[in-house]
Amino acid sequence: MHARKKPTLVALTGAGMSAESGIPTFRGAGGLWENHRVEDVATPEAWARDRELVLRFYNERRKRMWACEPNAGHRGLAELERNFDVTIVTQNIDNLHERAGSSRVVHLHGELMKSRSTLDPRLVYDIAGWELKLGDRCERGSQLRPHIVWFGEAVPMMDAAIEIVGAADVLAIIGTSLLVYPAASLVHDAPAGARRFLIDPHPPAITDPDLTVICAGASEGVARLRALLEA
Ligand code: NAD
């Protein structure tokens, strides 16, 4: 006897997913990210100009992340693995999906807890604790940088993400303003027959007559999604 294959669910998540855990969203504070202009901390130009500032910015994000816990929305997505073959495709650089128990998480914009070589991008390391410092070097002797996809850089996981979303039976878009490309274009990559949901207290406008909009925060929204899917 063969077990019946579970339907595939892809959750496309953004900064709003982690807002109820205490990690501020990006557009929330008038276009500033934690009081910094994005150009000053999250671009290759910023890194070329002031490595110390960029390292300090991400060290602060890392420290803050460890003080935060996954919320009921993260946990609800992990629990959906009982009935669905779930993949999370996230724009978030935090590790709250993993800490909630999700087993397959694709980070489109990199991961706070990793560093990589400025000489050879294939050399990626786990960061122990929260601090990455000037003078921390890869095995070939070059400075380590945060393993983050900065604005203006290519998104290496994009092809894999397109393939994952393209095989979805259910697509759940949660807590993203859909203003950052190419990630935002993924909402159009689900197959025509896929059930599509959007969870956001201030939902971005998408022209899709088949989209079910759940106007709520991530915790309540995922609970409502589960009630619709698992009834
Ligand atoms: P965004 O800040 O542009 O948009 C956030 C969205 O979340 C908005 O549509 C907002 O209405 C919604 N939202 C607010 N509170 C919510 C809640 N409680 N529940 C559900 N949704 C809520 O975020 P974005 O579209 O992800 O783009 C921001 C970029 O900045 C991404 O590339 C991401 O890498 C980065 N970022 C990451 C983090 C993180 O890792 N947690 C935090 C801030 C920014």
CSV table of N, CA and C in Angstrom, one decimal, residues 97-183:
chain,number,residue,atom,x,y,z
A,97,HIS,N,11.3,30.9,11.2
A,97,HIS,CA,10.6,29.7,10.6
A,97,HIS,C,11.3,28.4,11.1
A,98,GLU,N,12.6,28.4,11.0
A,98,GLU,CA,13.4,27.2,11.5
A,98,GLU,C,13.1,26.9,12.9
A,99,ARG,N,13.2,28.0,13.8
A,99,ARG,CA,13.0,27.7,15.2
A,99,ARG,C,11.6,27.3,15.5
A,100,ALA,N,10.6,27.6,14.7
A,100,ALA,CA,9.2,27.2,14.9
A,100,ALA,C,9.0,25.7,14.5
A,101,GLY,N,10.0,25.2,13.8
A,101,GLY,CA,9.9,23.7,13.4
A,101,GLY,C,9.7,23.5,11.9
A,102,SER,N,9.7,24.5,11.1
A,102,SER,CA,9.5,24.2,9.6
A,102,SER,C,10.7,23.5,9.1
A,103,SER,N,10.5,22.5,8.3
A,103,SER,CA,11.7,21.7,7.9
A,103,SER,C,12.3,22.1,6.6
A,104,ARG,N,11.5,22.8,5.7
A,104,ARG,CA,12.1,23.2,4.4
A,104,ARG,C,11.9,24.7,4.3
A,105,VAL,N,13.0,25.5,4.4
A,105,VAL,CA,12.9,26.9,4.3
A,105,VAL,C,13.9,27.4,3.3
A,106,VAL,N,13.5,28.1,2.3
A,106,VAL,CA,14.4,28.7,1.3
A,106,VAL,C,14.4,30.2,1.6
A,107,HIS,N,15.7,30.7,1.9
A,107,HIS,CA,15.8,32.1,2.2
A,107,HIS,C,16.3,32.9,0.9
A,108,LEU,N,15.3,33.6,0.3
A,108,LEU,CA,15.7,34.3,-0.9
A,108,LEU,C,16.7,35.4,-0.7
A,109,HIS,N,16.7,36.1,0.4
A,109,HIS,CA,17.6,37.2,0.7
A,109,HIS,C,18.7,36.9,1.7
A,110,GLY,N,19.0,35.6,1.8
A,110,GLY,CA,20.1,35.3,2.7
A,110,GLY,C,19.7,35.1,4.1
A,111,GLU,N,20.7,34.8,5.0
A,111,GLU,CA,20.5,34.4,6.4
A,111,GLU,C,21.4,35.2,7.3
A,112,LEU,N,20.7,35.8,8.3
A,112,LEU,CA,21.5,36.5,9.3
A,112,LEU,C,22.6,35.7,10.0
A,113,MET,N,22.3,34.4,10.2
A,113,MET,CA,23.2,33.5,11.0
A,113,MET,C,24.3,33.0,10.1
A,114,LYS,N,24.5,33.5,8.9
A,114,LYS,CA,25.6,33.0,8.1
A,114,LYS,C,26.5,34.1,7.6
A,115,SER,N,27.8,33.8,7.4
A,115,SER,CA,28.7,34.8,6.8
A,115,SER,C,29.2,34.2,5.5
A,116,ARG,N,29.8,35.0,4.7
A,116,ARG,CA,30.5,34.4,3.5
A,116,ARG,C,31.7,35.2,3.1
A,117,SER,N,32.6,34.5,2.4
A,117,SER,CA,33.9,35.1,2.0
A,117,SER,C,33.6,36.2,1.0
A,118,THR,N,34.4,37.3,1.0
A,118,THR,CA,34.3,38.4,0.0
A,118,THR,C,35.2,38.0,-1.2
A,119,LEU,N,35.9,36.9,-1.1
A,119,LEU,CA,36.8,36.5,-2.2
A,119,LEU,C,36.1,35.4,-3.0
A,120,ASP,N,35.4,34.4,-2.3
A,120,ASP,CA,34.8,33.3,-3.0
A,120,ASP,C,33.4,33.1,-2.4
A,121,PRO,N,32.4,33.5,-3.1
A,121,PRO,CA,31.0,33.4,-2.6
A,121,PRO,C,30.6,32.0,-2.2
A,122,ARG,N,31.3,31.0,-2.7
A,122,ARG,CA,30.9,29.6,-2.3
A,122,ARG,C,31.3,29.3,-0.8
A,123,LEU,N,32.2,30.1,-0.3
A,123,LEU,CA,32.6,29.8,1.1
A,123,LEU,C,31.7,30.5,2.1
A,124,VAL,N,30.7,29.7,2.6
A,124,VAL,CA,29.7,30.2,3.5
A,124,VAL,C,29.9,29.5,4.9
A,125,TYR,N,29.7,30.3,5.9
A,125,TYR,CA,30.0,29.7,7.3
A,125,TYR,C,28.8,30.1,8.2
A,126,ASP,N,28.6,29.2,9.2
A,126,ASP,CA,27.7,29.6,10.3
A,126,ASP,C,28.3,30.6,11.2
A,127,ILE,N,27.6,31.5,11.7
A,127,ILE,CA,28.1,32.5,12.7
A,127,ILE,C,27.8,32.0,14.1
A,128,ALA,N,28.8,31.9,14.9
A,128,ALA,CA,28.5,31.4,16.3
A,128,ALA,C,28.2,32.7,17.1
A,129,GLY,N,27.1,32.7,17.9
A,129,GLY,CA,26.7,33.9,18.7
A,129,GLY,C,26.1,34.9,17.7
A,130,TRP,N,26.4,36.2,17.9
A,130,TRP,CA,25.7,37.2,17.2
A,130,TRP,C,26.7,38.2,16.5
A,131,GLU,N,28.0,38.1,16.7
A,131,GLU,CA,28.9,39.1,16.2
A,131,GLU,C,29.8,38.7,15.0
A,132,LEU,N,29.8,39.5,14.0
A,132,LEU,CA,30.8,39.3,12.9
A,132,LEU,C,31.6,40.6,12.9
A,133,LYS,N,32.9,40.5,13.0
A,133,LYS,CA,33.8,41.6,13.2
A,133,LYS,C,34.7,41.9,12.0
A,134,LEU,N,35.2,43.1,12.0
A,134,LEU,CA,36.3,43.4,11.0
A,134,LEU,C,37.5,42.5,11.5
A,135,GLY,N,38.1,41.9,10.5
A,135,GLY,CA,39.2,41.0,10.9
A,135,GLY,C,38.8,39.5,10.9
A,136,ASP,N,37.5,39.2,10.9
A,136,ASP,CA,37.1,37.8,10.8
A,136,ASP,C,37.2,37.4,9.3
A,137,ARG,N,38.0,36.4,9.1
A,137,ARG,CA,38.4,36.0,7.8
A,137,ARG,C,38.0,34.6,7.3
A,138,CYS,N,37.8,34.4,6.0
A,138,CYS,CA,37.5,33.1,5.5
A,138,CYS,C,38.8,32.3,5.4
A,139,GLU,N,38.7,31.0,5.1
A,139,GLU,CA,39.9,30.2,5.1
A,139,GLU,C,41.0,30.6,4.0
A,140,ARG,N,40.6,31.5,3.1
A,140,ARG,CA,41.5,32.0,2.1
A,140,ARG,C,42.0,33.4,2.5
A,141,GLY,N,41.6,33.9,3.7
A,141,GLY,CA,42.2,35.1,4.2
A,141,GLY,C,41.5,36.4,3.9
A,142,SER,N,40.3,36.3,3.3
A,142,SER,CA,39.6,37.6,3.0
A,142,SER,C,38.5,37.8,4.1
A,143,GLN,N,38.2,39.1,4.3
A,143,GLN,CA,37.2,39.5,5.2
A,143,GLN,C,35.9,38.8,5.0
A,144,LEU,N,35.2,38.4,6.0
A,144,LEU,CA,33.9,37.8,5.9
A,144,LEU,C,32.8,38.9,5.9
A,145,ARG,N,31.8,38.7,5.1
A,145,ARG,CA,30.6,39.7,5.0
A,145,ARG,C,29.4,38.9,5.4
A,146,PRO,N,28.3,39.7,5.8
A,146,PRO,CA,27.1,39.0,6.1
A,146,PRO,C,26.6,38.2,4.8
A,147,HIS,N,26.0,37.0,5.0
A,147,HIS,CA,25.5,36.2,3.9
A,147,HIS,C,24.1,36.7,3.6
A,148,ILE,N,24.0,37.9,3.1
A,148,ILE,CA,22.7,38.6,2.8
A,148,ILE,C,22.8,39.0,1.4
A,149,VAL,N,21.6,39.0,0.7
A,149,VAL,CA,21.5,39.5,-0.7
A,149,VAL,C,21.1,41.0,-0.5
A,150,TRP,N,22.1,41.8,-0.8
A,150,TRP,CA,21.8,43.3,-0.7
A,150,TRP,C,21.1,43.8,-1.9
A,151,PHE,N,20.4,45.0,-1.7
A,151,PHE,CA,19.7,45.6,-2.8
A,151,PHE,C,20.7,45.9,-3.9
A,152,GLY,N,20.3,45.5,-5.1
A,152,GLY,CA,21.2,45.7,-6.2
A,152,GLY,C,22.0,44.4,-6.6
A,153,GLU,N,21.9,43.4,-5.7
A,153,GLU,CA,22.6,42.1,-6.0
A,153,GLU,C,21.7,41.1,-6.6
A,154,ALA,N,22.2,40.1,-7.3
A,154,ALA,CA,21.4,39.1,-7.9
A,154,ALA,C,20.9,38.2,-6.8
A,155,VAL,N,19.7,37.5,-7.0
A,155,VAL,CA,19.1,36.6,-6.0
A,155,VAL,C,19.3,35.2,-6.5
A,156,PRO,N,20.4,34.5,-6.0
A,156,PRO,CA,20.8,33.2,-6.5
A,156,PRO,C,19.7,32.1,-6.3
A,157,MET,N,18.9,32.3,-5.3
A,157,MET,CA,17.8,31.2,-5.0
A,157,MET,C,16.6,31.4,-5.9
A,158,MET,N,16.6,32.4,-6.7
A,158,MET,CA,15.4,32.7,-7.5
A,158,MET,C,14.9,31.6,-8.4
A,159,ASP,N,15.8,30.9,-9.1
A,159,ASP,CA,15.3,29.9,-10.0
A,159,ASP,C,14.7,28.7,-9.2
A,160,ALA,N,15.4,28.4,-8.1
A,160,ALA,CA,14.8,27.3,-7.3
A,160,ALA,C,13.4,27.7,-6.8
A,161,ALA,N,13.3,29.0,-6.4
A,161,ALA,CA,12.0,29.4,-5.8
A,161,ALA,C,10.9,29.4,-6.9
A,162,ILE,N,11.2,29.8,-8.1
A,162,ILE,CA,10.3,29.7,-9.2
A,162,ILE,C,9.8,28.3,-9.4
A,163,GLU,N,10.7,27.3,-9.3
A,163,GLU,CA,10.3,25.9,-9.5
A,163,GLU,C,9.4,25.4,-8.4
A,164,ILE,N,9.8,25.8,-7.2
A,164,ILE,CA,9.0,25.4,-6.0
A,164,ILE,C,7.6,26.0,-6.1
A,165,VAL,N,7.5,27.3,-6.4
A,165,VAL,CA,6.1,27.9,-6.4
A,165,VAL,C,5.3,27.3,-7.6
A,166,GLY,N,6.0,27.0,-8.7
A,166,GLY,CA,5.4,26.5,-9.9
A,166,GLY,C,4.8,25.1,-9.6
A,167,ALA,N,5.1,24.4,-8.5
A,167,ALA,CA,4.6,23.1,-8.2
A,167,ALA,C,3.5,23.2,-7.1
A,168,ALA,N,3.1,24.4,-6.7
A,168,ALA,CA,2.2,24.5,-5.5
A,168,ALA,C,0.8,24.1,-5.8
A,169,ASP,N,0.2,23.4,-4.9
A,169,ASP,CA,-1.3,23.2,-5.0
A,169,ASP,C,-2.0,24.3,-4.2
A,170,VAL,N,-1.2,24.8,-3.2
A,170,VAL,CA,-1.7,25.9,-2.4
A,170,VAL,C,-0.6,26.9,-2.2
A,171,LEU,N,-0.9,28.2,-2.5
A,171,LEU,CA,0.1,29.3,-2.3
A,171,LEU,C,-0.4,30.2,-1.2
A,172,ALA,N,0.3,30.5,-0.2
A,172,ALA,CA,-0.1,31.4,0.9
A,172,ALA,C,1.0,32.5,0.9
A,173,ILE,N,0.5,33.7,0.6
A,173,ILE,CA,1.4,34.9,0.6
A,173,ILE,C,1.2,35.6,1.9
A,174,ILE,N,2.2,35.8,2.7
A,174,ILE,CA,2.0,36.3,4.1
A,174,ILE,C,3.0,37.5,4.4
A,175,GLY,N,2.4,38.6,4.7
A,175,GLY,CA,3.2,39.7,5.3
A,175,GLY,C,4.3,40.3,4.4
A,176,THR,N,4.0,40.5,3.1
A,176,THR,CA,4.9,41.1,2.2
A,176,THR,C,4.2,42.2,1.4
A,177,SER,N,4.9,43.4,1.3
A,177,SER,CA,4.3,44.5,0.6
A,177,SER,C,4.4,44.2,-0.9
A,178,LEU,N,5.2,43.2,-1.3
A,178,LEU,CA,5.4,42.9,-2.7
A,178,LEU,C,6.0,44.0,-3.5
A,179,LEU,N,6.9,44.8,-2.9
A,179,LEU,CA,7.5,45.9,-3.5
A,179,LEU,C,9.0,45.6,-3.9
A,180,VAL,N,9.5,44.5,-3.3
A,180,VAL,CA,10.9,44.1,-3.6
A,180,VAL,C,11.0,43.1,-4.7
A,181,TYR,N,11.6,43.4,-5.8
A,181,TYR,CA,11.8,42.4,-6.9
A,181,TYR,C,13.2,41.9,-6.9
A,182,PRO,N,13.4,40.6,-7.4
A,182,PRO,CA,12.4,39.8,-8.2
A,182,PRO,C,11.4,39.0,-7.3
A,183,ALA,N,11.6,39.0,-5.9
A,183,ALA,CA,10.8,38.1,-5.1
A,183,ALA,C,9.3,38.3,-5.3
